[in-house]
Structures are given as C-alpha cells and as structure tokens.
Tab-separated table of C-alpha atoms in Angstrom:
chain	number	residue	atom	x	y	z
A	16	MET	CA	47.352	47.858	-57.721
A	17	ARG	CA	45.497	44.935	-56.825
A	18	GLY	CA	45.989	42.266	-53.869
A	19	PHE	CA	44.656	38.982	-53.240
A	20	THR	CA	43.131	38.403	-50.099
A	21	ARG	CA	40.689	35.112	-48.765
A	22	ASP	CA	38.154	36.809	-47.131
A	23	SER	CA	37.596	40.498	-47.764
A	24	ARG	CA	35.757	41.151	-44.185
A	25	LYS	CA	38.932	40.850	-42.146
A	26	PRO	CA	40.339	43.849	-41.018
A	27	GLU	CA	43.858	44.151	-42.659
A	28	ALA	CA	42.479	43.249	-46.166
A	29	GLN	CA	39.297	46.437	-45.356
A	30	MET	CA	42.706	48.952	-44.806
A	31	LEU	CA	44.401	47.999	-48.015
A	32	THR	CA	41.131	48.776	-49.744
A	33	LYS	CA	40.977	52.365	-47.648
A	34	LYS	CA	44.521	52.591	-49.291
A	35	GLY	CA	43.089	52.343	-52.686
A	36	VAL	CA	44.090	48.617	-53.156
A	37	GLU	CA	42.154	47.057	-55.018
A	38	MET	CA	41.027	43.645	-53.515
A	39	VAL	CA	40.024	40.530	-55.131
A	40	THR	CA	38.558	37.788	-53.241
A	41	VAL	CA	40.985	34.353	-54.580
A	42	ASP	CA	41.294	30.737	-52.850
A	43	PRO	CA	44.357	29.938	-53.093
A	44	ASN	CA	43.360	26.167	-52.772
A	45	PRO	CA	44.855	25.029	-57.078
A	46	THR	CA	41.321	23.868	-58.454
A	47	PRO	CA	40.348	24.027	-61.700
A	48	GLU	CA	37.541	26.320	-60.657
A	49	ASN	CA	40.948	29.083	-58.730
A	50	LYS	CA	42.277	28.894	-61.583
A	51	VAL	CA	40.518	30.034	-63.790
A	52	LYS	CA	39.397	33.239	-61.048
A	53	VAL	CA	44.011	33.535	-60.359
A	54	ASN	CA	43.836	34.406	-63.999
A	55	GLN	CA	41.578	36.766	-63.902
A	56	ALA	CA	42.556	38.818	-61.393
A	57	PHE	CA	46.427	38.589	-63.175
A	58	GLU	CA	44.918	39.933	-66.176
A	59	GLY	CA	46.413	43.355	-67.117
A	60	ALA	CA	48.832	43.754	-64.381
A	61	THR	CA	52.941	44.733	-64.787
A	62	TYR	CA	54.705	43.180	-62.297
A	63	VAL	CA	53.034	40.398	-59.768
A	64	PHE	CA	54.157	39.120	-55.770
A	65	ALA	CA	53.625	36.074	-55.019
A	66	VAL	CA	53.869	34.307	-51.946
A	67	THR	CA	52.528	30.676	-51.102
A	68	ILE	CA	50.932	29.472	-47.979
A	69	PRO	CA	53.642	27.246	-45.996
A	70	ALA	CA	53.404	23.550	-46.389
A	71	ALA	CA	53.475	22.875	-42.818
A	72	ARG	CA	50.089	24.446	-42.776
A	73	THR	CA	48.596	22.394	-45.650
A	74	SER	CA	51.819	20.039	-47.666
A	75	LYS	CA	54.333	19.648	-50.171
A	76	GLU	CA	52.272	19.285	-53.533
A	77	ARG	CA	49.662	21.752	-52.265
A	78	GLU	CA	52.166	24.355	-51.882
A	79	LEU	CA	53.959	23.589	-55.149
A	80	GLU	CA	51.269	23.160	-57.019
A	81	GLU	CA	49.747	26.755	-55.767
A	82	GLY	CA	53.442	28.243	-56.258
A	83	LYS	CA	53.002	26.942	-60.273
A	84	MET	CA	49.062	28.063	-60.437
A	85	PHE	CA	50.693	31.795	-59.518
A	86	ALA	CA	53.405	31.509	-61.792
A	87	ASP	CA	51.201	29.984	-65.274
A	88	ALA	CA	48.869	33.120	-64.319
A	89	ALA	CA	51.623	34.758	-64.665
A	90	LYS	CA	53.021	33.951	-67.664
A	91	ALA	CA	49.374	34.000	-68.789
A	92	ALA	CA	49.387	37.537	-67.875
A	93	ASN	CA	52.658	38.632	-69.783
A	94	VAL	CA	53.728	39.872	-66.321
A	95	ARG	CA	56.549	42.343	-67.124
A	96	LEU	CA	57.930	40.369	-64.103
A	97	PHE	CA	57.089	37.854	-61.396
A	98	ILE	CA	58.669	38.370	-58.113
A	99	TRP	CA	58.389	35.252	-56.228
A	100	SER	CA	59.317	34.589	-52.755
A	101	GLY	CA	60.865	31.575	-52.421
A	102	LEU	CA	63.313	29.498	-50.542
A	103	GLU	CA	66.422	27.604	-50.677
A	104	ASN	CA	66.347	23.099	-51.532
A	105	TYR	CA	67.819	21.479	-48.565
A	106	THR	CA	67.399	18.421	-49.392
A	107	GLU	CA	70.405	20.116	-52.232
A	108	ILE	CA	72.113	22.223	-50.349
A	109	SER	CA	72.329	19.091	-47.833
A	110	GLY	CA	73.184	15.936	-50.498
A	111	GLY	CA	70.709	14.495	-49.120
A	112	LYS	CA	71.363	14.545	-45.383
A	113	TYR	CA	67.750	16.831	-44.795
A	114	THR	CA	64.933	15.571	-47.257
A	115	HIS	CA	61.989	16.774	-44.434
A	116	ALA	CA	62.316	20.892	-45.032
A	117	ALA	CA	59.457	20.782	-47.100
A	118	HIS	CA	58.441	24.206	-46.694
A	119	PHE	CA	61.531	25.033	-48.401
A	120	ASP	CA	61.808	22.632	-50.415
A	121	ALA	CA	58.799	23.375	-51.924
A	122	LYS	CA	59.610	26.998	-52.628
A	123	ALA	CA	62.584	25.822	-54.400
A	124	GLU	CA	60.984	23.599	-56.746
A	125	VAL	CA	58.617	26.728	-58.079
A	126	THR	CA	61.581	28.325	-58.507
A	127	GLN	CA	62.694	25.618	-60.714
A	128	TYR	CA	59.196	25.462	-62.368
A	129	CYS	CA	60.020	29.852	-63.265
A	130	LYS	CA	62.876	28.769	-64.487
A	131	ASP	CA	61.707	25.765	-66.416
A	132	ILE	CA	58.502	28.082	-68.365
A	133	GLY	CA	60.812	30.914	-68.760
A	134	ILE	CA	58.782	33.598	-67.123
A	135	PRO	CA	60.855	36.979	-66.336
A	136	PHE	CA	61.103	36.220	-62.165
A	137	VAL	CA	63.380	37.693	-59.970
A	138	ASN	CA	63.081	34.935	-57.013
A	139	VAL	CA	63.417	37.844	-53.199
A	140	GLU	CA	64.455	34.574	-50.979
A	141	PRO	CA	62.951	36.289	-47.166
A	142	ALA	CA	65.672	35.845	-44.654
A	143	GLY	CA	64.531	34.932	-40.640
A	144	TYR	CA	62.189	36.814	-39.491
A	145	TYR	CA	62.339	39.097	-36.455
A	146	GLN	CA	58.618	38.863	-35.658
A	147	ASN	CA	59.600	34.876	-34.560
A	148	PHE	CA	60.741	36.623	-31.361
A	149	LEU	CA	57.445	37.979	-30.210
A	150	GLY	CA	56.372	34.882	-30.968
A	151	TYR	CA	56.767	31.314	-31.098
A	152	GLY	CA	60.346	31.790	-30.930
A	153	ALA	CA	59.839	33.859	-27.786
A	154	PRO	CA	62.354	33.826	-24.766
A	155	ARG	CA	60.511	31.299	-22.111
A	156	LYS	CA	60.154	32.457	-18.344
A	157	GLN	CA	61.796	30.512	-15.629
A	158	PRO	CA	60.826	30.101	-11.756
A	159	ASP	CA	63.632	32.111	-11.187
A	160	GLY	CA	62.429	35.436	-13.160
A	161	THR	CA	64.572	34.955	-15.932
A	162	PHE	CA	63.888	33.828	-19.598
A	163	VAL	CA	65.253	31.367	-21.410
A	164	MET	CA	65.141	30.891	-25.754
A	165	PHE	CA	65.837	26.720	-26.286
A	166	GLY	CA	67.124	25.775	-29.184
A	167	ILE	CA	69.607	22.874	-30.420
A	168	SER	CA	71.870	24.746	-32.011
A	169	SER	CA	75.316	26.150	-30.359
A	170	PRO	CA	75.046	29.783	-29.139
A	171	ASP	CA	77.782	30.823	-31.402
A	172	SER	CA	76.042	29.507	-33.937
A	173	VAL	CA	74.124	32.388	-36.307
A	174	GLY	CA	70.974	32.951	-38.343
A	175	HIS	CA	70.228	35.709	-41.280
A	176	LEU	CA	67.073	37.994	-39.842
A	177	PHE	CA	65.479	40.884	-40.919
A	178	ASP	CA	62.376	42.765	-40.313
A	179	ALA	CA	59.655	41.220	-42.495
A	180	ASN	CA	56.735	43.546	-41.721
A	181	GLY	CA	58.846	46.745	-41.858
A	182	ASP	CA	61.502	46.236	-44.398
A	183	TYR	CA	60.812	43.026	-47.026
A	184	GLY	CA	59.542	46.027	-49.404
A	185	LEU	CA	63.074	47.056	-49.891
A	186	TRP	CA	64.221	44.220	-51.919
A	187	VAL	CA	61.125	43.746	-53.952
A	188	ARG	CA	61.513	47.592	-54.540
A	189	LYS	CA	65.405	46.766	-56.004
A	190	ALA	CA	63.862	43.845	-58.229
A	191	ILE	CA	61.773	45.890	-59.349
A	192	GLU	CA	64.329	49.193	-60.508
A	193	GLU	CA	66.757	46.877	-61.834
A	194	TRP	CA	64.872	44.390	-63.953
A	195	PRO	CA	65.825	43.680	-66.447
A	196	GLY	CA	69.306	43.572	-66.338
A	197	GLY	CA	69.129	43.145	-62.363
A	198	GLU	CA	70.086	40.101	-59.886
A	199	THR	CA	68.063	37.032	-60.379
A	200	GLU	CA	68.081	36.040	-57.274
A	201	ILE	CA	67.880	38.517	-53.819
A	202	LEU	CA	68.714	37.321	-50.942
A	203	THR	CA	66.494	39.640	-47.852
A	204	CYS	CA	68.803	39.529	-45.190
A	205	ALA	CA	69.931	42.443	-43.015
A	206	ASP	CA	71.440	41.106	-40.257
A	207	ILE	CA	73.425	37.811	-39.200
A	208	LEU	CA	73.544	37.138	-35.133
A	209	SER	CA	74.219	34.373	-33.390
A	210	ARG	CA	72.104	33.002	-30.864
A	211	ALA	CA	73.987	34.799	-27.814
A	212	GLU	CA	74.071	38.337	-29.485
A	213	ILE	CA	69.927	37.950	-30.127
A	214	VAL	CA	69.025	37.335	-26.118
A	215	SER	CA	71.891	39.444	-25.301
A	216	THR	CA	70.056	42.726	-26.913
A	217	LEU	CA	67.201	41.855	-25.740
A	218	SER	CA	68.582	41.788	-22.611
A	219	LYS	CA	70.151	45.162	-23.289
A	220	PHE	CA	67.356	47.026	-23.531
A	221	THR	CA	64.541	44.830	-21.772
A	222	GLY	CA	66.568	45.127	-18.670
A	223	LYS	CA	65.185	41.372	-17.661
A	224	THR	CA	68.228	38.823	-18.098
A	225	VAL	CA	67.665	36.391	-21.143
A	226	LYS	CA	69.533	33.467	-21.773
A	227	TYR	CA	69.974	31.300	-24.727
A	228	VAL	CA	70.705	27.429	-23.641
A	229	GLN	CA	71.078	24.944	-26.017
A	230	VAL	CA	69.171	21.318	-25.587
A	231	SER	CA	69.024	18.225	-27.164
A	232	LYS	CA	67.773	17.518	-30.247
A	233	GLU	CA	65.350	14.773	-28.476
A	234	GLN	CA	64.591	17.679	-25.441
A	235	GLN	CA	63.529	19.724	-28.300
A	236	LEU	CA	61.033	17.595	-30.198
A	237	LYS	CA	59.809	16.696	-26.707
A	238	ALA	CA	59.285	20.595	-26.056
A	239	MET	CA	57.794	21.406	-29.165
A	240	VAL	CA	55.280	17.710	-28.704
A	241	ALA	CA	54.635	19.153	-25.440
A	242	THR	CA	52.754	22.197	-26.811
A	243	GLY	CA	50.404	20.696	-29.362
A	244	VAL	CA	52.932	21.201	-32.768
A	245	PRO	CA	51.624	18.254	-35.056
A	246	ASP	CA	54.175	15.664	-35.682
A	247	HIS	CA	54.610	16.640	-39.014
A	248	ILE	CA	55.566	19.805	-38.638
A	249	VAL	CA	58.122	18.336	-35.191
A	250	VAL	CA	60.049	16.566	-38.435
A	251	MET	CA	60.550	19.365	-40.766
A	252	MET	CA	61.560	21.914	-38.323
A	253	MET	CA	63.764	19.922	-36.602
A	254	ASP	CA	65.215	18.761	-40.816
A	255	MET	CA	65.643	23.018	-41.134
A	256	TYR	CA	67.315	23.419	-37.673
A	257	ASP	CA	69.847	20.794	-38.366
A	258	CYS	CA	70.499	22.211	-42.166
A	259	ILE	CA	71.108	26.041	-40.843
A	260	SER	CA	73.043	24.176	-38.575
A	261	GLU	CA	75.510	22.189	-40.362
A	262	PHE	CA	75.317	24.193	-44.043
A	263	GLY	CA	73.547	27.785	-43.446
A	264	TYR	CA	70.260	29.277	-43.875
A	265	TYR	CA	71.442	30.245	-47.411
A	266	GLY	CA	73.854	26.938	-48.422
A	267	LYS	CA	77.245	29.392	-48.903
A	268	LYS	CA	75.644	32.218	-51.042
A	269	ASP	CA	77.015	36.170	-50.666
A	270	ILE	CA	73.908	38.752	-49.596
A	271	GLY	CA	76.650	41.124	-50.582
A	272	PRO	CA	74.999	41.867	-53.956
A	273	SER	CA	71.574	41.666	-52.305
A	274	GLN	CA	72.617	44.753	-49.973
A	275	LYS	CA	73.696	47.343	-52.434
A	276	GLY	CA	70.502	49.497	-54.138
A	277	LEU	CA	68.222	49.180	-51.207
A	278	ALA	CA	66.480	52.594	-50.961
A	279	ARG	CA	67.733	52.773	-47.812
A	280	LYS	CA	69.381	50.488	-44.781
A	281	PRO	CA	67.160	47.715	-43.870
A	282	ARG	CA	66.752	47.644	-40.064
A	283	THR	CA	69.088	45.978	-37.632
A	284	TRP	CA	68.263	43.154	-34.879
A	285	GLU	CA	69.242	46.108	-32.517
A	286	GLU	CA	66.675	48.751	-33.898
A	287	PHE	CA	64.181	46.159	-34.300
A	288	VAL	CA	64.173	45.451	-30.524
A	289	LYS	CA	64.544	49.393	-29.663
A	290	GLU	CA	61.475	50.142	-31.815
A	291	ASN	CA	59.404	47.747	-30.112
A	292	VAL	CA	60.792	46.805	-26.554
A	293	GLU	CA	56.713	47.815	-25.247
A	294	GLN	CA	55.821	44.818	-26.893
A	295	PHE	CA	59.450	42.509	-25.853
A	296	ASN	CA	58.168	44.250	-22.036
A	297	LYS	CA	55.118	42.565	-21.993
A	298	ILE	CA	56.447	38.623	-23.164
A	299	LEU	CA	59.212	39.462	-21.029
A	300	SER	CA	56.730	40.013	-18.139
C-alpha cells in the first residue's frame, strides 16, 4: 500500500508509515517535474484512489489539471481500477443558472476526462461531511446562551451527509469488490436530513438549546466576509448553497443502488453525534 504526502514529517504521514503504508513525498502541483514523480509513484499499483485539492484553495484550472495528472498516471500504470473522488457539475445540473461552484465543477470535469481517455474508473462521490459541523459549520453561541446555526436554506430543506473520516472507505471498498461489473458511479450518502433535524439531534445529545435560523443571502454574505472568507470562496459557496437548495446535492439521482453491498451500515448523524458528543460539548460551551 502506497500513499502520497506533501510532507513526510507530518504526524499523519508518520502514523501511516507505522501502519505499513509506503509514504511517497509528492507535490500535487501539476508541473512537468511533479507529473514524472506521480507517474513513478503509480508504477506497479493495482488500485488508485485519488482526490484533488479543492478549487477553493487554488483555482478551478489548477484542480482540473491536478485531476488529469492523476488520471493520466493511472492509465500509464495500467491500473486495474482508478477510484476517483468526484462531485456533480452544478453548472450543468442548474442549466447554467449557477456557474460559480468551481470546486464541484472542476471535479466533475475530471470525471468526464476519465471517461474520455478510457480509463477503468469508478466515481465515488462524497456527500456533505458530518465533520463540517465540528468546524466551520458549527452552531454559534448567542448572547442568551443558546446556539444558532445560520444558513440561507429553509429549515425543511434537506442535505445529504456522511461520516467522511470513518465511513468513506465503505464505498471505496464496494467499488473495488464489485469491479468489474459494478456501478461506475457511487454516491456516499448515509443520512438525508433537514436543517431542523440536524440541530434537533445536537440538542438531544448535548442538552443545549440549538436552533437553525434562516437568513437572507445578504446577511450570509456579510457574515462570511466578516469572518475573513476570501471573496472568490464566498461566491463559490453561495452558488453551491443555492444549487443544492433548488436542485439537490446529487441533482435528481437515486442513492439507493449505492447503499447496497456495503461491508456494514454507515453511521447515521445521530450515531455520529453520540460518538463525538464530547467534541460537540466543547464547541457548545
């Protein structure tokens, strides 16, 4: 088993090394020199799982070129299967209405590139992360001691979610075990929940009063800018929220087939909150 890291001195990389993973230091910036290193790292591989640095941190063009580099290297290595962490194309899903969700569209364009070059691949699309609610999506404490999660979506609008750290491997394993002949697109959703249900579960297990409050786009924009979010990311995120609210996270796709054949049942949101209640209590303090 071989893994990529930009810095082999990082604790995460060293932990994987101790578990027997051969860690290779590679800069994913798709320069000619780095492309050679990626090709060398892929040599002898049977399966490759790849995810790119989000366009929000770089640019759509950079993320697209990075994904193409991984796909080209996998094809050159003649891998049995390239497992790609893609996303939906929100420009296409919305019929051109929402064109700024570059972090989604870039990954979707890599998916199309994989089809174009004829590589054996499965697109394993992650849902929204439960972990986001332990970070930037966590409820904010109010003067009256309650906690509020703000958003432009209605309280009844639903989101597709899963435990990215603990359960992503379930669907990657499904892709490997069912190939060839399995699904070429797998949607990694464990729970479909409204905003109201999300905060209700947090209240249930933490004992705190947690609410969801819908705000206007103008209020959301001001809040994001006030917290230091760069302008280009604000634009990307707002288009993402709007597209999901109007057209759905996966568009109109059925997640049913992706739930079959998993090694175990993925964690529900309620199970995740219960298992991580100490972390949530620290946040809600």
